[in-house]
């Protein structure tokens, strides 16, 4: 009898432990998701906190549809098995509300782009920037990573410099080799210390190649092994290579535009504003490194701290100085000033289309705002600026809804810009009020 009671007691305790694990599991999962969602909506703005907010919030923002579905299924299963607690369900509901807001902000992206691109005037034949039909949106949610296109050929690992694997580039072109196609140079990000040509802006390059463009994606030397300005020198070497060799792949060396994200946005903007600078072109000073337009995305525009932003000064003193330039600002302020696109703007700057997310916790959106203000004040260039609500840093790594809208917006801008180049000089419509903000 005692043995039976002991056995029964043991069985009950075992069942209790077995039941507790799923209950705690659901509660913990939903608490974690609620915390991640809150961070995505209100990221930290401090130097260290911003980096952590980016790492935790980056995927949450762009994978909001997947996370919403996963949380709903998880909660439904827990409720059906009577393993969901009231607190767990409440946390799930809070997470759902936040994720739905992120999805709504992402789906509202077309409005921001359409308002900004209104300055181009009415241009026939461009893609509408509007929410896609439900089936295509669902496919993107299920498969958020970039996919290959059958109508695009990628030629890998072409050498453009003697820097080993860091001196290689890829060419994206239409399946049939074009003739005198416009050229887009893509510069990857990664804080000047990591990254590769295969990772960033793949959806954009695939799309532009399908429209008849030739796209070039480059590696470049990385810090701290190779401190700045090695990175911008390599970008200019790639531009020189394009002048000499892109015709072999069907590209027009006379029409080159440049884009990049984060550190790549900085390098793209700096390259666009410093054509022929002999300091940045050692050994190939005579090469033509000019571009027709630049499309920097969530870029860094102030190395020197001239904007007076605390976030910029923190980045300068705690990251750029020790890791990238490997010298302090007090030792050599001119090196930081020469690396700042915002200080290299002249009247002859090329046209710009600047894109930044308003919840970017790595690179303060105010950098982009100040840069655009300076471009409009100091240059005669045509400047378009779109600020994406709810977008974190590096959002375009995934083929998300927001990325799809951005790809079509950039394609429209570049198609418009190339048509204007082919047609010759023409009056550009004045930008309507309101295009500066979103």
XYZ file of C-alpha atoms in Angstrom:
438
model
C 0.000 0.000 0.000
C 2.777 2.410 0.980
C 4.748 1.377 -2.077
C 1.709 2.031 -4.280
C 1.164 5.446 -2.730
C 4.830 6.292 -3.214
C 4.657 5.205 -6.843
C 1.497 7.270 -7.399
C 3.102 10.307 -5.750
C 6.153 9.921 -7.967
C 3.940 9.672 -11.075
C 2.050 12.828 -10.101
C 5.275 14.779 -9.555
C 6.588 13.561 -12.926
C 3.424 14.680 -14.683
C 3.651 18.050 -12.940
C 7.204 18.570 -14.112
C 6.277 17.527 -17.663
C 3.354 19.946 -17.714
C 5.398 22.835 -16.302
C 7.998 22.807 -19.051
C 5.620 23.669 -21.949
C 3.789 26.257 -19.809
C 7.016 28.024 -18.942
C 8.180 27.556 -22.540
C 5.185 29.392 -23.990
C 5.369 32.143 -21.406
C 9.084 32.656 -21.941
C 8.750 32.647 -25.718
C 5.981 35.241 -25.694
C 7.797 37.388 -23.138
C 10.883 37.317 -25.329
C 8.876 38.213 -28.429
C 7.116 41.060 -26.612
C 10.496 42.440 -25.491
C 11.920 42.164 -29.017
C 8.865 43.907 -30.452
C 9.067 46.726 -27.899
C 12.742 47.183 -28.761
C 11.900 47.293 -32.472
C 9.303 50.010 -31.912
C 11.426 52.081 -29.512
C 15.122 51.256 -29.984
C 17.850 52.694 -27.792
C 19.632 55.802 -29.096
C 22.845 55.458 -27.071
C 26.078 54.242 -28.682
C 26.215 50.780 -27.101
C 22.480 50.474 -26.606
C 21.838 51.395 -30.228
C 24.083 48.607 -31.468
C 22.288 46.107 -29.224
C 18.893 47.429 -30.331
C 19.930 46.915 -33.931
C 21.082 43.336 -33.362
C 17.859 42.464 -31.524
C 15.454 44.524 -33.604
C 16.753 44.172 -37.149
C 15.205 40.758 -37.827
C 12.119 41.529 -35.720
C 11.218 44.503 -37.904
C 11.629 42.848 -41.302
C 10.342 39.405 -40.261
C 7.292 40.770 -38.461
C 4.834 38.727 -40.620
C 6.675 35.472 -39.929
C 6.952 36.198 -36.213
C 3.261 37.106 -36.025
C 2.259 33.791 -37.615
C 4.670 31.812 -35.430
C 3.427 33.477 -32.244
C -0.220 32.931 -33.186
C 0.339 29.243 -33.911
C 2.375 28.806 -30.733
C -0.311 30.433 -28.597
C -3.151 28.504 -30.250
C -1.364 25.198 -29.663
C -0.605 26.093 -26.050
C -4.247 27.074 -25.464
C -5.562 23.891 -27.110
C -3.359 21.799 -24.811
C -4.338 23.924 -21.798
C -0.731 24.970 -21.327
C -1.171 28.702 -21.959
C -1.229 31.010 -18.943
C -3.185 34.295 -18.858
C 0.114 36.168 -18.627
C 1.524 34.317 -21.624
C -1.571 35.117 -23.711
C -1.468 38.757 -22.620
C 2.192 39.057 -23.626
C 1.407 37.408 -26.965
C -1.387 39.945 -27.553
C 0.999 42.822 -26.823
C 3.527 41.356 -29.240
C 0.835 40.936 -31.907
C -0.172 44.596 -31.567
C 3.435 45.701 -32.016
C 4.082 43.353 -34.922
C 0.904 44.487 -36.665
C 2.118 48.065 -36.336
C 5.467 47.099 -37.877
C 3.653 45.374 -40.747
C 1.452 48.436 -41.275
C 4.489 50.750 -41.363
C 6.190 48.454 -43.862
C 3.123 48.324 -46.098
C 2.855 52.134 -45.942
C 6.326 52.499 -47.469
C 4.942 53.235 -50.985
C 3.348 56.459 -49.772
C 6.689 57.813 -48.576
C 8.458 56.910 -51.800
C 5.672 58.275 -53.984
C 5.722 61.602 -52.146
C 9.496 61.890 -52.514
C 9.592 60.820 -56.155
C 6.847 63.295 -57.048
C 9.670 65.731 -57.759
C 10.530 63.655 -60.842
C 7.271 64.701 -62.477
C 5.060 62.342 -64.460
C 7.165 59.675 -66.116
C 5.463 57.037 -68.246
C 6.465 53.399 -68.161
C 7.759 53.202 -64.585
C 6.633 50.586 -62.072
C 3.839 51.587 -59.706
C 5.012 51.683 -56.099
C 1.969 50.226 -54.370
C 1.206 47.272 -52.081
C 1.481 44.059 -54.068
C -1.291 41.520 -54.313
C -1.761 39.162 -51.379
C -0.247 36.110 -53.060
C 3.065 37.810 -53.885
C 3.258 39.402 -50.437
C 2.718 35.975 -48.842
C 5.427 34.393 -50.964
C 7.868 37.075 -49.852
C 6.910 36.498 -46.211
C 7.502 32.762 -46.495
C 10.762 33.121 -48.436
C 12.388 36.362 -47.208
C 15.888 35.609 -48.515
C 16.899 36.825 -51.996
C 16.227 34.391 -54.824
C 17.937 33.870 -58.164
C 16.294 35.100 -61.349
C 16.489 33.034 -64.505
C 16.710 36.136 -66.692
C 19.841 37.378 -64.905
C 23.401 36.080 -65.252
C 25.965 36.606 -62.487
C 29.652 36.483 -63.404
C 31.570 35.881 -60.179
C 34.979 36.838 -58.850
C 36.432 39.097 -61.492
C 39.666 40.701 -60.326
C 39.868 44.501 -60.282
C 42.801 44.973 -57.858
C 45.663 42.971 -56.342
C 44.078 42.779 -52.854
C 43.381 39.039 -52.917
C 39.718 38.150 -52.337
C 39.072 41.737 -51.310
C 39.976 42.781 -54.845
C 37.216 40.791 -56.575
C 33.888 41.882 -58.032
C 30.733 40.286 -59.434
C 28.818 41.416 -62.513
C 25.027 41.055 -62.741
C 23.696 41.411 -66.283
C 20.716 40.361 -68.417
C 20.819 36.815 -69.776
C 21.483 38.242 -73.226
C 24.541 40.486 -73.172
C 23.300 44.066 -73.663
C 24.949 46.912 -75.545
C 25.727 50.220 -73.813
C 23.546 49.381 -70.825
C 23.518 51.776 -67.860
C 25.807 50.673 -65.025
C 25.148 50.483 -61.277
C 28.036 50.014 -58.833
C 27.021 48.467 -55.482
C 29.243 48.911 -52.400
C 28.447 46.610 -49.470
C 28.262 47.709 -45.839
C 29.525 46.134 -42.647
C 31.076 48.928 -40.624
C 34.171 49.019 -42.882
C 35.294 45.843 -41.053
C 33.138 42.975 -42.358
C 30.868 42.153 -45.295
C 31.081 40.844 -48.814
C 29.730 41.516 -52.290
C 27.312 38.572 -52.181
C 25.244 39.760 -49.215
C 23.786 43.238 -49.608
C 21.382 44.740 -52.189
C 21.028 41.451 -54.087
C 17.278 42.057 -54.716
C 18.103 45.483 -56.166
C 20.860 44.195 -58.463
C 18.764 41.263 -59.658
C 15.905 43.625 -60.414
C 18.022 46.233 -62.202
C 19.719 43.543 -64.296
C 16.279 42.247 -65.296
C 15.511 45.789 -66.524
C 18.577 45.763 -68.762
C 21.197 47.281 -66.455
C 24.682 45.967 -65.742
C 25.367 45.883 -61.997
C 28.798 45.559 -60.399
C 29.168 44.455 -56.761
C 32.600 44.757 -55.175
C 34.618 43.554 -52.244
C 37.106 46.013 -50.786
C 39.848 45.960 -48.165
C 38.618 46.000 -44.576
C 39.746 47.641 -41.360
C 41.448 47.188 -38.968
C 43.891 45.259 -41.157
C 43.716 48.029 -43.752
C 42.759 51.346 -42.143
C 40.849 54.042 -43.959
C 41.276 55.381 -46.673
C 41.991 51.918 -48.144
C 38.239 51.358 -48.544
C 37.492 54.466 -50.620
C 40.642 53.907 -52.677
C 39.314 50.462 -53.615
C 35.905 51.893 -54.545
C 37.675 54.306 -56.869
C 39.768 51.482 -58.306
C 36.513 49.704 -59.083
C 35.205 52.818 -60.837
C 38.410 52.930 -62.888
C 37.941 49.241 -63.741
C 34.386 49.965 -64.877
C 35.626 52.692 -67.220
C 38.082 50.276 -68.799
C 36.229 46.950 -68.768
C 32.471 47.189 -68.243
C 31.862 47.424 -72.003
C 33.052 43.806 -72.200
C 29.947 42.903 -70.194
C 27.584 45.124 -72.158
C 27.782 48.216 -69.938
C 28.146 51.863 -70.927
C 31.251 53.307 -69.205
C 29.896 56.803 -69.781
C 26.877 56.273 -67.539
C 27.706 54.937 -64.080
C 25.737 55.436 -60.865
C 26.731 54.236 -57.407
C 24.824 52.864 -54.422
C 25.561 51.239 -51.087
C 24.228 50.762 -47.588
C 25.670 51.799 -44.226
C 29.463 51.907 -44.639
C 28.733 51.307 -48.314
C 26.430 54.333 -48.265
C 29.280 56.397 -46.833
C 31.712 55.134 -49.470
C 29.193 55.643 -52.280
C 28.506 59.234 -51.208
C 32.188 60.017 -50.695
C 33.160 58.552 -54.058
C 30.401 60.522 -55.791
C 31.600 63.780 -54.224
C 35.351 63.340 -54.810
C 35.890 62.475 -58.503
C 39.539 62.661 -59.468
C 40.801 63.433 -55.949
C 44.493 62.461 -56.254
C 44.807 61.683 -52.531
C 42.135 59.016 -52.882
C 43.489 57.703 -56.206
C 47.171 56.975 -55.523
C 48.807 55.499 -58.603
C 45.788 56.093 -60.838
C 45.328 59.830 -60.404
C 44.313 60.368 -64.024
C 41.465 57.848 -63.966
C 37.934 59.152 -64.423
C 36.088 58.137 -61.243
C 33.064 60.390 -61.663
C 29.498 59.069 -61.410
C 26.214 60.431 -62.744
C 24.213 59.884 -59.547
C 24.430 58.317 -56.105
C 21.881 56.381 -54.053
C 23.244 55.985 -50.504
C 21.042 53.989 -48.126
C 21.275 54.432 -44.316
C 24.745 55.884 -44.857
C 27.251 57.642 -42.592
C 27.919 61.200 -43.751
C 29.817 62.834 -40.883
C 33.116 61.396 -39.612
C 34.300 64.655 -38.071
C 31.354 65.574 -35.877
C 30.568 68.825 -37.686
C 26.837 68.229 -37.327
C 27.211 68.489 -33.563
C 25.185 65.330 -33.028
C 26.108 63.373 -29.898
C 25.643 60.106 -31.743
C 28.152 61.215 -34.379
C 30.754 62.240 -31.827
C 30.345 58.932 -29.994
C 30.782 56.986 -33.241
C 33.827 59.090 -34.133
C 35.641 58.721 -30.804
C 34.612 55.194 -29.821
C 34.613 53.388 -33.158
C 35.897 55.308 -36.172
C 39.048 56.620 -34.484
C 40.322 53.398 -32.878
C 39.062 50.881 -35.442
C 38.737 52.502 -38.861
C 41.141 55.449 -39.164
C 43.320 54.234 -36.275
C 44.112 57.774 -35.159
C 42.383 60.198 -32.844
C 40.425 63.221 -34.000
C 42.662 65.511 -31.959
C 45.752 64.085 -33.673
C 44.527 64.508 -37.242
C 41.169 66.272 -37.600
C 41.775 66.778 -41.321
C 41.693 63.006 -41.940
C 38.197 62.835 -40.417
C 37.071 65.912 -42.340
C 38.367 64.519 -45.634
C 36.412 61.311 -44.965
C 33.126 63.177 -44.302
C 30.826 63.371 -47.346
C 28.951 66.286 -45.756
C 32.176 68.349 -45.944
C 32.997 67.355 -49.538
C 29.888 68.807 -51.178
C 30.527 71.269 -54.006
C 28.373 73.027 -56.540
C 29.196 70.271 -59.042
C 27.937 67.360 -56.923
C 26.044 64.704 -58.892
C 22.369 63.977 -58.305
C 21.450 62.125 -55.106
C 18.639 59.879 -53.914
C 19.130 59.455 -50.146
C 17.207 56.800 -48.174
C 17.186 56.308 -44.390
C 14.997 54.670 -41.729
C 13.620 56.836 -38.947
C 14.208 54.163 -36.274
C 17.796 53.419 -37.315
C 19.631 52.856 -34.023
C 23.119 52.445 -35.537
C 23.282 55.568 -37.715
C 21.235 58.525 -36.485
C 18.663 59.559 -39.091
C 19.664 63.167 -38.379
C 22.895 62.488 -40.267
C 20.861 61.887 -43.416
C 18.681 64.943 -42.778
C 21.698 67.243 -42.331
C 23.424 65.750 -45.373
C 20.393 66.349 -47.570
C 20.068 69.918 -46.286
C 23.725 70.547 -47.156
C 23.329 69.035 -50.640
C 20.344 71.251 -51.366
C 22.093 74.333 -50.024
C 25.539 73.936 -51.598
C 24.996 72.066 -54.872
C 22.927 72.458 -58.008
C 22.144 68.744 -57.976
C 18.687 67.236 -58.043
C 18.213 65.755 -54.548
C 15.508 63.302 -53.478
C 15.165 62.138 -49.865
C 12.941 59.401 -48.468
C 12.701 58.670 -44.753
C 11.172 55.263 -44.082
C 8.927 55.038 -41.033
C 9.689 52.092 -38.787
C 12.787 51.000 -40.726
C 15.879 49.817 -38.829
C 19.421 49.711 -40.157
C 20.255 47.179 -42.911
C 16.592 46.425 -43.610
C 17.247 45.479 -47.240
C 19.289 42.376 -46.443
C 16.012 40.441 -46.565
C 13.579 40.368 -49.469
C 10.856 41.797 -47.263
C 7.824 43.889 -48.188
C 9.742 47.083 -47.413
C 12.699 45.937 -49.519
C 10.395 45.227 -52.449
C 8.990 48.749 -52.288
C 12.472 50.254 -52.040
C 13.747 48.228 -54.979
C 10.935 49.517 -57.204
C 11.434 53.092 -55.968
C 15.176 53.027 -56.667
C 14.509 51.393 -60.038
C 12.074 54.164 -60.928
C 14.557 56.836 -59.913
C 17.425 55.253 -61.849
C 15.294 54.613 -64.932
C 14.128 58.234 -64.844
C 17.673 59.464 -64.350
C 19.054 57.417 -67.226
C 16.276 58.541 -69.576
C 17.070 62.140 -68.692
C 20.750 61.470 -69.452
C 19.932 59.939 -72.828
C 17.529 62.760 -73.708
C 20.106 65.413 -72.829
C 19.911 68.377 -70.457
C 16.347 69.166 -69.435
C 14.616 71.201 -66.783
C 13.979 69.299 -63.571
C 10.649 69.975 -61.837
C 10.919 71.827 -58.553
C 10.555 69.589 -55.517
C 7.193 70.128 -53.832
C 7.078 71.005 -50.180
C 7.172 68.001 -47.892
C 9.561 65.793 -49.852
C 12.264 66.396 -47.236
C 10.442 64.390 -44.580
C 9.094 60.939 -45.521
